[in-house]
PDB file of C-alpha atoms in Angstrom:
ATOM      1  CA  UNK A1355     100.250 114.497  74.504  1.00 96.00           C
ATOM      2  CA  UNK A1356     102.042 111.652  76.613  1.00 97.00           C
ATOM      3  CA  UNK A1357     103.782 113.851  79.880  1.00 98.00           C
ATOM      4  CA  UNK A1358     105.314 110.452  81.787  1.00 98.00           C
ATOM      5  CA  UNK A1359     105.144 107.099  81.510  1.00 98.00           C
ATOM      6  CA  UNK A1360     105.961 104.839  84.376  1.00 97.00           C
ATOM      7  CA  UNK A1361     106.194 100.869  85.195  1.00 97.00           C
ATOM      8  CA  UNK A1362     106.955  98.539  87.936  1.00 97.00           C
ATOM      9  CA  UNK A1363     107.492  95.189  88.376  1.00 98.00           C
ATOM     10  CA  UNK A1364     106.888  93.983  92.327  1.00 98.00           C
ATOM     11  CA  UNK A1365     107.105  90.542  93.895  1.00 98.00           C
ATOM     12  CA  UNK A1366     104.192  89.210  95.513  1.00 98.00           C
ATOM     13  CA  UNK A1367     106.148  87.397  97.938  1.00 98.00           C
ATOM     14  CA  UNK A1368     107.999  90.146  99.442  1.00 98.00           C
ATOM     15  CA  UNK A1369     105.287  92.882 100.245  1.00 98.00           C
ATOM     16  CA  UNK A1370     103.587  89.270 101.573  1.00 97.00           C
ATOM     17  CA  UNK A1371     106.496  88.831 103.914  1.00 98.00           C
ATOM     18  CA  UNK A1372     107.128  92.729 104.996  1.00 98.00           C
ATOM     19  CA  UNK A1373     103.235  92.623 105.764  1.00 97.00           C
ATOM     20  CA  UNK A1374     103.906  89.731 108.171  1.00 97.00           C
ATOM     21  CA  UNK A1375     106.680  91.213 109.794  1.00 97.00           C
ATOM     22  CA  UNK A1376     105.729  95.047 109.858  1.00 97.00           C
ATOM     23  CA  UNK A1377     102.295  94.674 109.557  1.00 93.00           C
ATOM     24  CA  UNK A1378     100.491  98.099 110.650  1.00 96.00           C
ATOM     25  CA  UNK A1379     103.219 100.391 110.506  1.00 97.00           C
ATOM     26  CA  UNK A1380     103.893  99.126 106.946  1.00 97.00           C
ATOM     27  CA  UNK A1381     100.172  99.524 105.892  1.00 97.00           C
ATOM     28  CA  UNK A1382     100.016 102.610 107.217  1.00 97.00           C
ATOM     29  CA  UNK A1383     102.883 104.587 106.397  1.00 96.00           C
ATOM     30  CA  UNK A1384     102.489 103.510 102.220  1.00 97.00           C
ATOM     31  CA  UNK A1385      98.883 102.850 102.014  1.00 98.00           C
ATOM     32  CA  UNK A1386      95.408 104.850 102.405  1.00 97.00           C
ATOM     33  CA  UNK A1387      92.333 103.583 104.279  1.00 97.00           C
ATOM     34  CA  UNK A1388      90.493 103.044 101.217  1.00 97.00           C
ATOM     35  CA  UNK A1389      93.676 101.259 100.026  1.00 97.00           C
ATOM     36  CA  UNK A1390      93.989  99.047 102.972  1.00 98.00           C
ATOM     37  CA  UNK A1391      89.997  98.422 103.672  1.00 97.00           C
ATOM     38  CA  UNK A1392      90.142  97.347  99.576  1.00 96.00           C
ATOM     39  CA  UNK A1393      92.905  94.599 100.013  1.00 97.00           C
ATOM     40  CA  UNK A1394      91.837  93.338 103.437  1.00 96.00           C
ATOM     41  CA  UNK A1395      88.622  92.958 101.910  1.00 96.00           C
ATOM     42  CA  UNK A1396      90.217  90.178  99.227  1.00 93.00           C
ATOM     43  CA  UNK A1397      90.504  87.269 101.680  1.00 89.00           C
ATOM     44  CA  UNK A1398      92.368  85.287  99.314  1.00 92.00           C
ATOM     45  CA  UNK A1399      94.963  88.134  97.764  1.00 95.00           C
ATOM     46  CA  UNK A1400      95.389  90.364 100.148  1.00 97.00           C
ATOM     47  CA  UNK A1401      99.172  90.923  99.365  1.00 97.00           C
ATOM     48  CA  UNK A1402      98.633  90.212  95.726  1.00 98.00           C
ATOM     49  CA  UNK A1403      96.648  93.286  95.953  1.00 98.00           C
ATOM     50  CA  UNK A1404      98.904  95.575  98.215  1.00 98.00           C
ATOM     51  CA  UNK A1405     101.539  94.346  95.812  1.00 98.00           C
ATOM     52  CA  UNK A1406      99.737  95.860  92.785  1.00 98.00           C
ATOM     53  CA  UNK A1407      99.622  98.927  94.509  1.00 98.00           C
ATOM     54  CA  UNK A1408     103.113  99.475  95.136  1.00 98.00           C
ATOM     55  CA  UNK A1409     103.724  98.575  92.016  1.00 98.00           C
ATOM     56  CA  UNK A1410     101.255 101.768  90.768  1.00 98.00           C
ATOM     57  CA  UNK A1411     102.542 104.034  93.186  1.00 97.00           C
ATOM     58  CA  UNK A1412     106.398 103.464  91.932  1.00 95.00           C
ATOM     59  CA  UNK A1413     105.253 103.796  88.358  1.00 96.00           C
ATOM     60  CA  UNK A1414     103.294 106.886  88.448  1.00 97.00           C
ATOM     61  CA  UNK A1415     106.555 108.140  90.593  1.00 95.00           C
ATOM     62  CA  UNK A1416     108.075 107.156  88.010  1.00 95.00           C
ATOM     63  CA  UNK A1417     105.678 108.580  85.142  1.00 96.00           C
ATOM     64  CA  UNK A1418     106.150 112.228  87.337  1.00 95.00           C
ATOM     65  CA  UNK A1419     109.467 112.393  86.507  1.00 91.00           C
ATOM     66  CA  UNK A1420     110.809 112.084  89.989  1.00 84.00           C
ATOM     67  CA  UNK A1421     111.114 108.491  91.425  1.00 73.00           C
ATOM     68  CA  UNK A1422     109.953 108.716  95.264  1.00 71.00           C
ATOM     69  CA  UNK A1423     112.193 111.220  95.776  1.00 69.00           C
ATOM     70  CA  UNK A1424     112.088 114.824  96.021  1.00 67.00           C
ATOM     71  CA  UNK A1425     109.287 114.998  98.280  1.00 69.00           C
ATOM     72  CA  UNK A1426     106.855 112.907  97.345  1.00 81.00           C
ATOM     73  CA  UNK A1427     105.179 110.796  99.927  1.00 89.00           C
ATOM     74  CA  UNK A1428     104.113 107.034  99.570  1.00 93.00           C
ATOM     75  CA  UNK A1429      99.976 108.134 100.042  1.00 95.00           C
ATOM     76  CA  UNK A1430     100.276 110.887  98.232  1.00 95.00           C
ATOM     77  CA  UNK A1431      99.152 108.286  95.188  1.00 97.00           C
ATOM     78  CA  UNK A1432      96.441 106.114  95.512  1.00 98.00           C
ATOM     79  CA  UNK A1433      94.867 103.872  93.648  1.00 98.00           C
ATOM     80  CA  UNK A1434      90.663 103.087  93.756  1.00 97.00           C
ATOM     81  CA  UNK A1435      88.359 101.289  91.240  1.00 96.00           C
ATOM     82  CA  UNK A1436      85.366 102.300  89.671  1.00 96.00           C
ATOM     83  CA  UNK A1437      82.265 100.407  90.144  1.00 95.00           C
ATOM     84  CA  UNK A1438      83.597  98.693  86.884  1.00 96.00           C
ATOM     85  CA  UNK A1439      86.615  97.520  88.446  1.00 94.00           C
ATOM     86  CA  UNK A1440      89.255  99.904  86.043  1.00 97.00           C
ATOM     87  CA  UNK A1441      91.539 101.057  88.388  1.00 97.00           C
ATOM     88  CA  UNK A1442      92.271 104.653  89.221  1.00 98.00           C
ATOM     89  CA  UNK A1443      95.104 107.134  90.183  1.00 98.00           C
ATOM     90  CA  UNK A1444      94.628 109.731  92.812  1.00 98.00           C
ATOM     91  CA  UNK A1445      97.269 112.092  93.702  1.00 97.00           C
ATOM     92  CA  UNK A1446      97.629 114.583  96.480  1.00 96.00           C
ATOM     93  CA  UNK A1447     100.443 116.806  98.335  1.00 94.00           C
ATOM     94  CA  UNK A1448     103.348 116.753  96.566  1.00 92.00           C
ATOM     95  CA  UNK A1449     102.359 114.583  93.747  1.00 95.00           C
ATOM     96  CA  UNK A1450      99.775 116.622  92.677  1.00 96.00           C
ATOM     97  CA  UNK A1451     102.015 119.629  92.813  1.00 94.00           C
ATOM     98  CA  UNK A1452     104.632 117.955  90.400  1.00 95.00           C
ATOM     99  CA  UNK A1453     101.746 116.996  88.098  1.00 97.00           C
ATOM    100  CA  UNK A1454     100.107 120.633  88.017  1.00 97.00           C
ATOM    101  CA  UNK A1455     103.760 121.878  87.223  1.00 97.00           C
ATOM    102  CA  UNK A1456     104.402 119.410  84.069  1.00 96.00           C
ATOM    103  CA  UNK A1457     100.851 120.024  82.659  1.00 98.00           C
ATOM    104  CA  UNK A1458     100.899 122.530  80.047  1.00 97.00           C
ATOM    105  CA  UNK A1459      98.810 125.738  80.218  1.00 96.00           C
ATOM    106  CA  UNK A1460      95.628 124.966  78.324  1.00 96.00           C
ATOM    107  CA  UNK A1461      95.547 121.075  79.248  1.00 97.00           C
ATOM    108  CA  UNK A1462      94.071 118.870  81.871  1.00 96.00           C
ATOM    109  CA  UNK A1463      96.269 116.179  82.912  1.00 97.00           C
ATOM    110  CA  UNK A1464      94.337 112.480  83.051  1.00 97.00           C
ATOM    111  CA  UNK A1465      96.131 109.244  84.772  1.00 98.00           C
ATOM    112  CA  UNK A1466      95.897 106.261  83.386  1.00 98.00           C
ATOM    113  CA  UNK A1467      96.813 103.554  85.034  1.00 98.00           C
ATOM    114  CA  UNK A1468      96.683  99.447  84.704  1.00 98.00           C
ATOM    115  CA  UNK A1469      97.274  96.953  86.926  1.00 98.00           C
ATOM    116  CA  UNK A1470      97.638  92.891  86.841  1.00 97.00           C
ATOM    117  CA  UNK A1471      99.113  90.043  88.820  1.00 97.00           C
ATOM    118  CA  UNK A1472     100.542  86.339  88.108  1.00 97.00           C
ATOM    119  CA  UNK A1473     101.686  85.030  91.168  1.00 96.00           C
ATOM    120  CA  UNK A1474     104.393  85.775  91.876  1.00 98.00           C
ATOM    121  CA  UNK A1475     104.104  89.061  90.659  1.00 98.00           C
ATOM    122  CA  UNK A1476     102.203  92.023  90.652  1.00 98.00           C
ATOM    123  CA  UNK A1477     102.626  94.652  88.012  1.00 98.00           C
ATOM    124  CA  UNK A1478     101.605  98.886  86.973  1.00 98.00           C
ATOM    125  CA  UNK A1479     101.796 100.750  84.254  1.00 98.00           C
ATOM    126  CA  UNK A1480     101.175 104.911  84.194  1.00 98.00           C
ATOM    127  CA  UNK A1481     100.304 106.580  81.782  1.00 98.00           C
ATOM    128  CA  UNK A1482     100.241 110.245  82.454  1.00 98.00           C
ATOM    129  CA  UNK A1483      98.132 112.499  79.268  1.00 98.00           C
ATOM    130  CA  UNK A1484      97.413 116.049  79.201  1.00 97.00           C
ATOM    131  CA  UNK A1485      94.521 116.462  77.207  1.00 96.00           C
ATOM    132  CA  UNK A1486      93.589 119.946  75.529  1.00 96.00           C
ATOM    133  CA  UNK A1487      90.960 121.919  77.804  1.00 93.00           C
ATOM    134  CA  UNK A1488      87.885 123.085  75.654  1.00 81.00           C
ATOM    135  CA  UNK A1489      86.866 126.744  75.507  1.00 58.00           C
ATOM    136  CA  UNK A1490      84.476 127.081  77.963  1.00 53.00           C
ATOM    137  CA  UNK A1491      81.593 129.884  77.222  1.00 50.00           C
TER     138      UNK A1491
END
């Protein structure tokens, strides 16, 4: 069963230009280390990267049911790849709160989430499932 579904659109450009002029502080206060260490990493799309992640954090605040309001913190969603490259959602804090209170008893909530970018713009969708938990002997 779908819980939340969340998307956001976010210009390249911009988190380009509050990078230049906020730099650290901006990094900081919305991003993780692994977040950060992952887009610095990309020579070439470093903002196109931070960009996608905004964009995943609004729509899986979005997907909760809550907007980044009420609480929830900028790092307490994150977004890593697999080896493969898929993207993945992490939440903590307050996020992970909200999601433990929407999941039904008897389910397992999964986040899926995708990502893409066309310069100018970055883009996230979230999908948030709870999935039925198996008996467990």
């Amino acid at each position: 069963m779908i819980l939340g579904i969340g998307s956001d659109l976010c210009n390249i450009e911009r988190i380009e230009a509050v990078l230049a002029r906020h730099g650290d502080r901006f990094r900081d206060r919305v991003f993780t280390e692994a977040e950060q260490k992952k887009a610095e990493s990309r020579a070439r799309a470093v903002a196109a990267t931070y960009a996608k992640r905004w964009a995943a954090k609004e729509a899986c605040s979005k997907a909760l049911g809550t907007g980044l309001r009420m609480g929830i913190s900028w790092r307490d969603m994150a977004v890593t790849n697999l080896r493969s490259g898929q993207p993945v959602m992490h939440v903590t804090g307050w996020a992970a709160d909200r999601l433990r209170a929407m999941t039904p008893t008897g389910h397992e909530a999964v986040i899926h989430v995708s990502l893409t970018d066309d310069h100018p713009w970055a883009q996230a969708f979230v999908v948030i499932e709870a999935r039925p938990v198996a008996d467990r002997v």
